[in-house]
Every structure is written in C-alpha cells, then in structure tokens.
PDB file of C-alpha atoms in Angstrom:
ATOM      1  CA  MET A  52     111.300  96.516 101.151  1.00  0.00           C
ATOM      2  CA  LYS A  53     108.070  97.070 103.059  1.00  0.00           C
ATOM      3  CA  THR A  54     107.915  99.775 105.723  1.00  0.00           C
ATOM      4  CA  ILE A  55     107.294  98.391 109.221  1.00  0.00           C
ATOM      5  CA  GLY A  56     105.003 100.313 111.542  1.00  0.00           C
ATOM      6  CA  LEU A  57     105.984  99.595 115.146  1.00  0.00           C
ATOM      7  CA  ILE A  58     103.658 100.419 118.034  1.00  0.00           C
ATOM      8  CA  GLY A  59     106.078 100.492 120.944  1.00  0.00           C
ATOM      9  CA  GLY A  60     106.633 101.907 124.404  1.00  0.00           C
ATOM     10  CA  MET A  61     104.949  99.005 126.247  1.00  0.00           C
ATOM     11  CA  SER A  62     107.567  99.056 127.678  1.00  0.00           C
ATOM     12  CA  TRP A  63     110.216 101.032 125.823  1.00  0.00           C
ATOM     13  CA  GLU A  64     112.916  98.618 127.093  1.00  0.00           C
ATOM     14  CA  SER A  65     111.586  95.794 124.949  1.00  0.00           C
ATOM     15  CA  THR A  66     110.885  98.139 122.021  1.00  0.00           C
ATOM     16  CA  MET A  67     114.654  98.664 121.782  1.00  0.00           C
ATOM     17  CA  THR A  68     114.989  94.895 121.322  1.00  0.00           C
ATOM     18  CA  TYR A  69     112.619  95.019 118.352  1.00  0.00           C
ATOM     19  CA  TYR A  70     114.536  97.843 116.679  1.00  0.00           C
ATOM     20  CA  GLN A  71     117.878  96.123 117.113  1.00  0.00           C
ATOM     21  CA  ILE A  72     116.733  92.677 115.961  1.00  0.00           C
ATOM     22  CA  ILE A  73     114.818  93.975 112.927  1.00  0.00           C
ATOM     23  CA  ASN A  74     117.781  95.972 111.667  1.00  0.00           C
ATOM     24  CA  THR A  75     120.212  93.124 112.319  1.00  0.00           C
ATOM     25  CA  ALA A  76     117.983  90.639 110.491  1.00  0.00           C
ATOM     26  CA  VAL A  77     117.504  92.964 107.511  1.00  0.00           C
ATOM     27  CA  LYS A  78     121.273  93.484 107.227  1.00  0.00           C
ATOM     28  CA  GLU A  79     121.875  89.725 107.393  1.00  0.00           C
ATOM     29  CA  THR A  80     119.208  89.105 104.737  1.00  0.00           C
ATOM     30  CA  LEU A  81     120.072  91.850 102.255  1.00  0.00           C
ATOM     31  CA  GLY A  82     123.720  92.491 103.112  1.00  0.00           C
ATOM     32  CA  GLY A  83     125.797  95.625 102.749  1.00  0.00           C
ATOM     33  CA  LEU A  84     124.507  98.760 104.402  1.00  0.00           C
ATOM     34  CA  HIS A  85     120.863  97.705 104.382  1.00  0.00           C
ATOM     35  CA  SER A  86     118.703  98.433 107.427  1.00  0.00           C
ATOM     36  CA  GLY A  87     114.987  98.235 108.113  1.00  0.00           C
ATOM     37  CA  LYS A  88     112.486 100.830 106.919  1.00  0.00           C
ATOM     38  CA  ILE A  89     110.776 101.481 110.250  1.00  0.00           C
ATOM     39  CA  LEU A  90     108.205 103.916 111.577  1.00  0.00           C
ATOM     40  CA  LEU A  91     107.855 103.927 115.373  1.00  0.00           C
ATOM     41  CA  ASN A  92     104.867 105.212 117.310  1.00  0.00           C
ATOM     42  CA  SER A  93     105.932 104.950 120.941  1.00  0.00           C
ATOM     43  CA  ILE A  94     102.994 105.467 123.255  1.00  0.00           C
ATOM     44  CA  ASP A  95     102.891 106.291 126.960  1.00  0.00           C
ATOM     45  CA  PHE A  96     102.721 102.966 128.791  1.00  0.00           C
ATOM     46  CA  TYR A  97     101.324 104.671 131.888  1.00  0.00           C
ATOM     47  CA  GLU A  98      98.098 105.406 130.009  1.00  0.00           C
ATOM     48  CA  ILE A  99      97.798 101.809 128.766  1.00  0.00           C
ATOM     49  CA  GLU A 100      98.532 100.181 132.143  1.00  0.00           C
ATOM     50  CA  LYS A 101      96.076 102.498 133.903  1.00  0.00           C
ATOM     51  CA  HIS A 102      93.264 101.225 131.703  1.00  0.00           C
ATOM     52  CA  GLN A 103      94.482  97.596 131.786  1.00  0.00           C
ATOM     53  CA  SER A 104      94.380  97.473 135.570  1.00  0.00           C
ATOM     54  CA  LYS A 105      90.773  98.717 135.547  1.00  0.00           C
ATOM     55  CA  GLY A 106      89.687  96.316 132.818  1.00  0.00           C
ATOM     56  CA  GLU A 107      89.024  99.249 130.472  1.00  0.00           C
ATOM     57  CA  TRP A 108      90.044  97.434 127.301  1.00  0.00           C
ATOM     58  CA  GLU A 109      88.019  99.627 124.953  1.00  0.00           C
ATOM     59  CA  ALA A 110      90.015 102.617 126.168  1.00  0.00           C
ATOM     60  CA  CYS A 111      93.184 100.637 125.491  1.00  0.00           C
ATOM     61  CA  ALA A 112      91.875  99.793 122.034  1.00  0.00           C
ATOM     62  CA  SER A 113      91.192 103.460 121.298  1.00  0.00           C
ATOM     63  CA  ILE A 114      94.798 104.403 122.105  1.00  0.00           C
ATOM     64  CA  MET A 115      96.133 101.573 119.971  1.00  0.00           C
ATOM     65  CA  ILE A 116      93.817 102.388 117.066  1.00  0.00           C
ATOM     66  CA  ASN A 117      95.006 105.989 117.031  1.00  0.00           C
ATOM     67  CA  ALA A 118      98.617 104.794 117.022  1.00  0.00           C
ATOM     68  CA  ALA A 119      97.997 102.336 114.177  1.00  0.00           C
ATOM     69  CA  LYS A 120      96.107 104.899 112.088  1.00  0.00           C
ATOM     70  CA  ALA A 121      98.961 107.375 112.478  1.00  0.00           C
ATOM     71  CA  LEU A 122     101.443 104.769 111.258  1.00  0.00           C
ATOM     72  CA  GLU A 123      99.230 103.853 108.304  1.00  0.00           C
ATOM     73  CA  THR A 124      98.914 107.518 107.348  1.00  0.00           C
ATOM     74  CA  ALA A 125     102.684 107.941 107.641  1.00  0.00           C
ATOM     75  CA  GLY A 126     103.265 105.139 105.132  1.00  0.00           C
ATOM     76  CA  ALA A 127     103.575 101.881 107.076  1.00  0.00           C
ATOM     77  CA  ASP A 128     102.812  98.761 105.026  1.00  0.00           C
ATOM     78  CA  PHE A 129     102.004  96.621 108.068  1.00  0.00           C
ATOM     79  CA  ILE A 130     101.785  96.918 111.851  1.00  0.00           C
ATOM     80  CA  VAL A 131     103.851  95.211 114.540  1.00  0.00           C
ATOM     81  CA  ILE A 132     102.661  95.648 118.145  1.00  0.00           C
ATOM     82  CA  CYS A 133     105.731  95.382 120.383  1.00  0.00           C
ATOM     83  CA  THR A 134     103.984  93.674 123.278  1.00  0.00           C
ATOM     84  CA  ASN A 135     102.015  90.469 123.837  1.00  0.00           C
ATOM     85  CA  THR A 136      99.201  91.692 126.078  1.00  0.00           C
ATOM     86  CA  MET A 137      97.872  94.391 123.763  1.00  0.00           C
ATOM     87  CA  HIS A 138      97.203  91.782 121.093  1.00  0.00           C
ATOM     88  CA  LYS A 139      93.968  91.379 123.051  1.00  0.00           C
ATOM     89  CA  VAL A 140      92.596  94.334 121.066  1.00  0.00           C
ATOM     90  CA  VAL A 141      93.979  93.332 117.651  1.00  0.00           C
ATOM     91  CA  PRO A 142      90.462  92.664 116.235  1.00  0.00           C
ATOM     92  CA  GLN A 143      89.391  96.239 117.030  1.00  0.00           C
ATOM     93  CA  ILE A 144      92.603  97.698 115.595  1.00  0.00           C
ATOM     94  CA  GLN A 145      92.407  95.627 112.430  1.00  0.00           C
ATOM     95  CA  GLU A 146      88.853  96.799 111.776  1.00  0.00           C
ATOM     96  CA  ALA A 147      90.041 100.417 111.895  1.00  0.00           C
ATOM     97  CA  ILE A 148      92.940 100.126 109.409  1.00  0.00           C
ATOM     98  CA  SER A 149      93.475  98.657 105.954  1.00  0.00           C
ATOM     99  CA  ILE A 150      97.037  97.355 106.417  1.00  0.00           C
ATOM    100  CA  PRO A 151      97.738  93.982 108.077  1.00  0.00           C
ATOM    101  CA  ILE A 152      98.851  93.367 111.655  1.00  0.00           C
ATOM    102  CA  LEU A 153     101.572  90.778 112.158  1.00  0.00           C
ATOM    103  CA  HIS A 154     100.208  88.792 115.115  1.00  0.00           C
ATOM    104  CA  ILE A 155     102.797  87.785 117.702  1.00  0.00           C
ATOM    105  CA  ALA A 156     101.080  84.536 118.741  1.00  0.00           C
ATOM    106  CA  GLU A 157     100.890  83.345 115.137  1.00  0.00           C
ATOM    107  CA  ALA A 158     104.621  83.998 114.669  1.00  0.00           C
ATOM    108  CA  VAL A 159     105.392  82.127 117.903  1.00  0.00           C
ATOM    109  CA  SER A 160     103.166  79.189 116.933  1.00  0.00           C
ATOM    110  CA  GLN A 161     105.048  78.741 113.663  1.00  0.00           C
ATOM    111  CA  VAL A 162     108.416  78.614 115.415  1.00  0.00           C
ATOM    112  CA  LEU A 163     107.207  76.130 118.040  1.00  0.00           C
ATOM    113  CA  LYS A 164     105.837  73.835 115.346  1.00  0.00           C
ATOM    114  CA  GLN A 165     109.113  74.069 113.409  1.00  0.00           C
ATOM    115  CA  ASN A 166     110.854  72.914 116.599  1.00  0.00           C
ATOM    116  CA  HIS A 167     108.375  70.017 117.038  1.00  0.00           C
ATOM    117  CA  ILE A 168     106.981  71.456 120.295  1.00  0.00           C
ATOM    118  CA  THR A 169     103.442  70.293 121.011  1.00  0.00           C
ATOM    119  CA  LYS A 170     103.171  71.169 124.720  1.00  0.00           C
ATOM    120  CA  ALA A 171     104.540  74.487 125.980  1.00  0.00           C
ATOM    121  CA  ALA A 172     104.627  76.514 129.182  1.00  0.00           C
ATOM    122  CA  LEU A 173     103.442  80.112 128.904  1.00  0.00           C
ATOM    123  CA  LEU A 174     104.736  82.961 131.056  1.00  0.00           C
ATOM    124  CA  GLY A 175     103.418  86.503 130.648  1.00  0.00           C
ATOM    125  CA  THR A 176     101.214  89.116 132.241  1.00  0.00           C
ATOM    126  CA  LYS A 177      98.215  87.813 134.150  1.00  0.00           C
ATOM    127  CA  TYR A 178      96.063  88.929 131.217  1.00  0.00           C
ATOM    128  CA  THR A 179      98.046  86.831 128.737  1.00  0.00           C
ATOM    129  CA  MET A 180      98.132  83.776 131.030  1.00  0.00           C
ATOM    130  CA  THR A 181      94.503  83.782 132.166  1.00  0.00           C
ATOM    131  CA  GLN A 182      92.478  85.187 129.244  1.00  0.00           C
ATOM    132  CA  THR A 183      91.721  83.453 125.956  1.00  0.00           C
ATOM    133  CA  PHE A 184      92.840  86.022 123.356  1.00  0.00           C
ATOM    134  CA  TYR A 185      96.435  84.717 123.277  1.00  0.00           C
ATOM    135  CA  ILE A 186      96.159  81.095 124.362  1.00  0.00           C
ATOM    136  CA  ASP A 187      93.412  80.430 121.818  1.00  0.00           C
ATOM    137  CA  LYS A 188      95.745  81.516 118.999  1.00  0.00           C
ATOM    138  CA  LEU A 189      98.315  78.980 120.204  1.00  0.00           C
ATOM    139  CA  LYS A 190      95.693  76.258 120.571  1.00  0.00           C
ATOM    140  CA  GLU A 191      94.423  76.928 117.048  1.00  0.00           C
ATOM    141  CA  ALA A 192      97.901  75.927 115.874  1.00  0.00           C
ATOM    142  CA  GLY A 193      97.538  72.585 117.678  1.00  0.00           C
ATOM    143  CA  LEU A 194      99.605  73.465 120.730  1.00  0.00           C
ATOM    144  CA  GLU A 195      98.808  72.431 124.307  1.00  0.00           C
ATOM    145  CA  ILE A 196      99.526  75.265 126.726  1.00  0.00           C
ATOM    146  CA  LEU A 197     100.447  75.025 130.404  1.00  0.00           C
ATOM    147  CA  VAL A 198     100.236  78.037 132.734  1.00  0.00           C
ATOM    148  CA  PRO A 199     101.447  78.401 136.338  1.00  0.00           C
ATOM    149  CA  GLU A 200      99.211  78.110 139.390  1.00  0.00           C
ATOM    150  CA  SER A 201      97.432  81.240 140.575  1.00  0.00           C
ATOM    151  CA  ASN A 202     100.011  82.330 143.174  1.00  0.00           C
ATOM    152  CA  ASP A 203     102.814  82.039 140.647  1.00  0.00           C
ATOM    153  CA  ILE A 204     100.784  83.966 138.074  1.00  0.00           C
ATOM    154  CA  GLU A 205     100.682  86.863 140.532  1.00  0.00           C
ATOM    155  CA  ILE A 206     104.454  86.620 141.105  1.00  0.00           C
ATOM    156  CA  ILE A 207     105.184  86.664 137.374  1.00  0.00           C
ATOM    157  CA  ASN A 208     102.817  89.585 136.787  1.00  0.00           C
ATOM    158  CA  ARG A 209     104.232  91.645 139.671  1.00  0.00           C
ATOM    159  CA  VAL A 210     107.807  91.204 138.473  1.00  0.00           C
ATOM    160  CA  ILE A 211     106.849  92.287 134.951  1.00  0.00           C
ATOM    161  CA  PHE A 212     105.123  95.515 135.984  1.00  0.00           C
ATOM    162  CA  GLU A 213     107.107  96.461 139.088  1.00  0.00           C
ATOM    163  CA  GLU A 214     110.565  95.408 137.920  1.00  0.00           C
ATOM    164  CA  LEU A 215     111.147  94.472 134.276  1.00  0.00           C
ATOM    165  CA  CYS A 216     109.066  97.294 132.804  1.00  0.00           C
ATOM    166  CA  LEU A 217     111.195  99.652 134.907  1.00  0.00           C
ATOM    167  CA  GLY A 218     114.448  98.102 133.720  1.00  0.00           C
ATOM    168  CA  ILE A 219     115.058  96.259 137.024  1.00  0.00           C
ATOM    169  CA  VAL A 220     116.489  92.739 136.824  1.00  0.00           C
ATOM    170  CA  SER A 221     116.515  91.019 140.214  1.00  0.00           C
ATOM    171  CA  ASP A 222     118.391  87.807 141.053  1.00  0.00           C
ATOM    172  CA  HIS A 223     115.597  86.826 143.452  1.00  0.00           C
ATOM    173  CA  SER A 224     112.924  87.276 140.774  1.00  0.00           C
ATOM    174  CA  LYS A 225     115.009  85.352 138.272  1.00  0.00           C
ATOM    175  CA  LYS A 226     115.213  82.426 140.702  1.00  0.00           C
ATOM    176  CA  GLU A 227     111.425  82.545 141.152  1.00  0.00           C
ATOM    177  CA  TYR A 228     110.876  82.460 137.400  1.00  0.00           C
ATOM    178  CA  LEU A 229     113.258  79.522 137.015  1.00  0.00           C
ATOM    179  CA  ARG A 230     111.468  77.698 139.846  1.00  0.00           C
ATOM    180  CA  ILE A 231     108.152  78.159 138.039  1.00  0.00           C
ATOM    181  CA  ILE A 232     109.647  77.047 134.716  1.00  0.00           C
ATOM    182  CA  SER A 233     111.031  73.930 136.404  1.00  0.00           C
ATOM    183  CA  GLN A 234     107.586  73.084 137.816  1.00  0.00           C
ATOM    184  CA  LEU A 235     105.986  73.453 134.399  1.00  0.00           C
ATOM    185  CA  GLU A 236     108.677  71.240 132.895  1.00  0.00           C
ATOM    186  CA  GLU A 237     107.777  68.564 135.445  1.00  0.00           C
ATOM    187  CA  MET A 238     104.173  68.864 134.220  1.00  0.00           C
ATOM    188  CA  GLY A 239     105.316  67.960 130.714  1.00  0.00           C
ATOM    189  CA  ALA A 240     106.235  71.245 129.067  1.00  0.00           C
ATOM    190  CA  GLN A 241     108.610  70.697 126.141  1.00  0.00           C
ATOM    191  CA  GLY A 242     109.483  74.391 125.903  1.00  0.00           C
ATOM    192  CA  VAL A 243     108.729  77.719 127.548  1.00  0.00           C
ATOM    193  CA  ILE A 244     107.174  80.720 125.805  1.00  0.00           C
ATOM    194  CA  LEU A 245     108.357  84.048 127.208  1.00  0.00           C
ATOM    195  CA  GLY A 246     104.951  85.555 126.514  1.00  0.00           C
ATOM    196  CA  CYS A 247     105.837  89.036 127.669  1.00  0.00           C
ATOM    197  CA  THR A 248     108.363  91.001 125.654  1.00  0.00           C
ATOM    198  CA  GLU A 249     110.216  92.059 128.826  1.00  0.00           C
ATOM    199  CA  ILE A 250     110.891  88.569 130.223  1.00  0.00           C
ATOM    200  CA  GLY A 251     113.729  88.062 127.759  1.00  0.00           C
ATOM    201  CA  LEU A 252     115.578  90.833 129.566  1.00  0.00           C
ATOM    202  CA  MET A 253     115.950  88.424 132.517  1.00  0.00           C
ATOM    203  CA  ILE A 254     115.554  84.851 131.241  1.00  0.00           C
ATOM    204  CA  GLY A 255     117.544  83.333 128.384  1.00  0.00           C
ATOM    205  CA  GLN A 256     118.397  79.928 126.979  1.00  0.00           C
ATOM    206  CA  ALA A 257     121.511  79.712 129.157  1.00  0.00           C
ATOM    207  CA  ASP A 258     119.316  79.732 132.277  1.00  0.00           C
ATOM    208  CA  THR A 259     117.387  76.512 131.651  1.00  0.00           C
ATOM    209  CA  SER A 260     117.656  73.216 129.804  1.00  0.00           C
ATOM    210  CA  LEU A 261     114.079  73.686 128.541  1.00  0.00           C
ATOM    211  CA  PRO A 262     113.956  75.279 125.054  1.00  0.00           C
ATOM    212  CA  VAL A 263     113.190  78.990 125.454  1.00  0.00           C
ATOM    213  CA  PHE A 264     111.065  80.890 122.938  1.00  0.00           C
ATOM    214  CA  ASP A 265     111.470  84.652 123.348  1.00  0.00           C
ATOM    215  CA  THR A 266     108.402  86.229 121.757  1.00  0.00           C
ATOM    216  CA  ALA A 267     110.031  89.632 121.231  1.00  0.00           C
ATOM    217  CA  LYS A 268     112.878  88.088 119.229  1.00  0.00           C
ATOM    218  CA  ILE A 269     110.582  85.783 117.255  1.00  0.00           C
ATOM    219  CA  HIS A 270     108.161  88.606 116.434  1.00  0.00           C
ATOM    220  CA  ALA A 271     110.924  91.021 115.405  1.00  0.00           C
ATOM    221  CA  GLN A 272     112.584  88.415 113.191  1.00  0.00           C
ATOM    222  CA  GLU A 273     109.262  87.649 111.517  1.00  0.00           C
ATOM    223  CA  ALA A 274     108.717  91.381 110.948  1.00  0.00           C
ATOM    224  CA  ALA A 275     112.092  91.616 109.196  1.00  0.00           C
ATOM    225  CA  ARG A 276     111.286  88.580 107.017  1.00  0.00           C
ATOM    226  CA  PHE A 277     107.889  89.990 106.105  1.00  0.00           C
ATOM    227  CA  ALA A 278     109.421  93.341 105.198  1.00  0.00           C
ATOM    228  CA  CYS A 279     112.178  91.823 103.063  1.00  0.00           C
ATOM    229  CA  ASN A 280     109.864  89.431 101.190  1.00  0.00           C
ATOM    230  CA  SER A 281     107.950  92.261  99.525  1.00  0.00           C
TER     231      SER A 281
END
C-alpha cells in the first residue's frame, strides 16, 4: 500500500472527512483490520486565507511547497491537497517535489464522465468559480461548466469563509445555496459540483434532485484507490 501525504487544515473540518473516507475505503477494499497509511501535514488556514485575500498566491505556494516537501521527506508516496482552491498552485508545488500530486479536478472529471454528465454547475470559493485554474481542468475533460451570477458568487464565498470553515451550518445559507443550484439547473446543469470541500457539510444528495458531486468525497475515494493499487 502506498503512503498518502495529506495537506490539510484548509479547513480542518473537511480534512476530517478525508481521513474518515480514506480509511473506510481502504477497509472496504482490503478487508479485515486494514486502514490507510496516511501522513498529515495540517497547516494554519489563517495564514493561507490572509494571503489569498490579498492575491498573494506565491506566498500561498511557498507554504504549500514546504508542507509537500515535509511529507515527501517523511515518506509519502503521493500528495493529496484537501481543498479545491489551493490547487491553483499545484504547478509550483509539483515542480518542487518528485512525488505525484493527485489533482482534485481530474478525479472529479472522471466521476462526472462515468455518470454521463456533460454540463455541470460549479459552486466553490470565488477563486475557484471565477479563475481558470480549476475550470480549465474540467473543460479539458470535455465538460461544460456553469457558474452563478456575480452576486450569488459573493454569497457562496461568504458562507464558505464566514460559516462553513468555522463549522457553522445555517438553514438560511442552505436555502440560498439550494436557490442558486435550482437556478443553475434551469440553465441546463445536469449535476452540481460541490467545488469546495466544506460545502458537503451543508449540502447533500437528499437536498436536491440534481445529482450532487462532493469533491472531498470523490478526491478521498480516489486517494484510497490510488494507495491500494500499488
């Protein structure tokens, strides 16, 4: 079994989801008392968000590179970044290490294609929804991506940083998210990508008739498969 190097803490609430799903998937795959071989480098999200909000992505990259190098030195066979937004700096991280990074958007693309989804709604941080680093990966897989209008992008982003990343799940915010999902469905979305690893704490398949693709779950399951297929 390969050793998984997790870069977590962004936020730590969703990192717990990764740990649980990876170990569950490994046990289901290998049986018995098997669990995942996992190294976790949990970084201070305050430092990351401070640089994100100022557009200081090179500073973000430096933090992530140090985390990835530490995991490689400790014996990780590959890296899993437990957040969507910080995949923006994957090229810089990959240049600094010799082990592979399991890209979240590539894992999500595979699952959407398996489910015959060609047009999907994307919810996430404003960086994920408005910049090209994530959407381009999905488009490369042949997917058409729909994002909310600008006012709704701000609502989604605020709820992520001011509520979900703090472990707060609000009924009002959930209704707003479902309203936005419904609008995107009317625009032709065949499924919705929860493109922030915290959104799954609030929105699940039971909340909407539109197929829901939780990126944290998909990414963690792919990490377990990759580790077990060594």
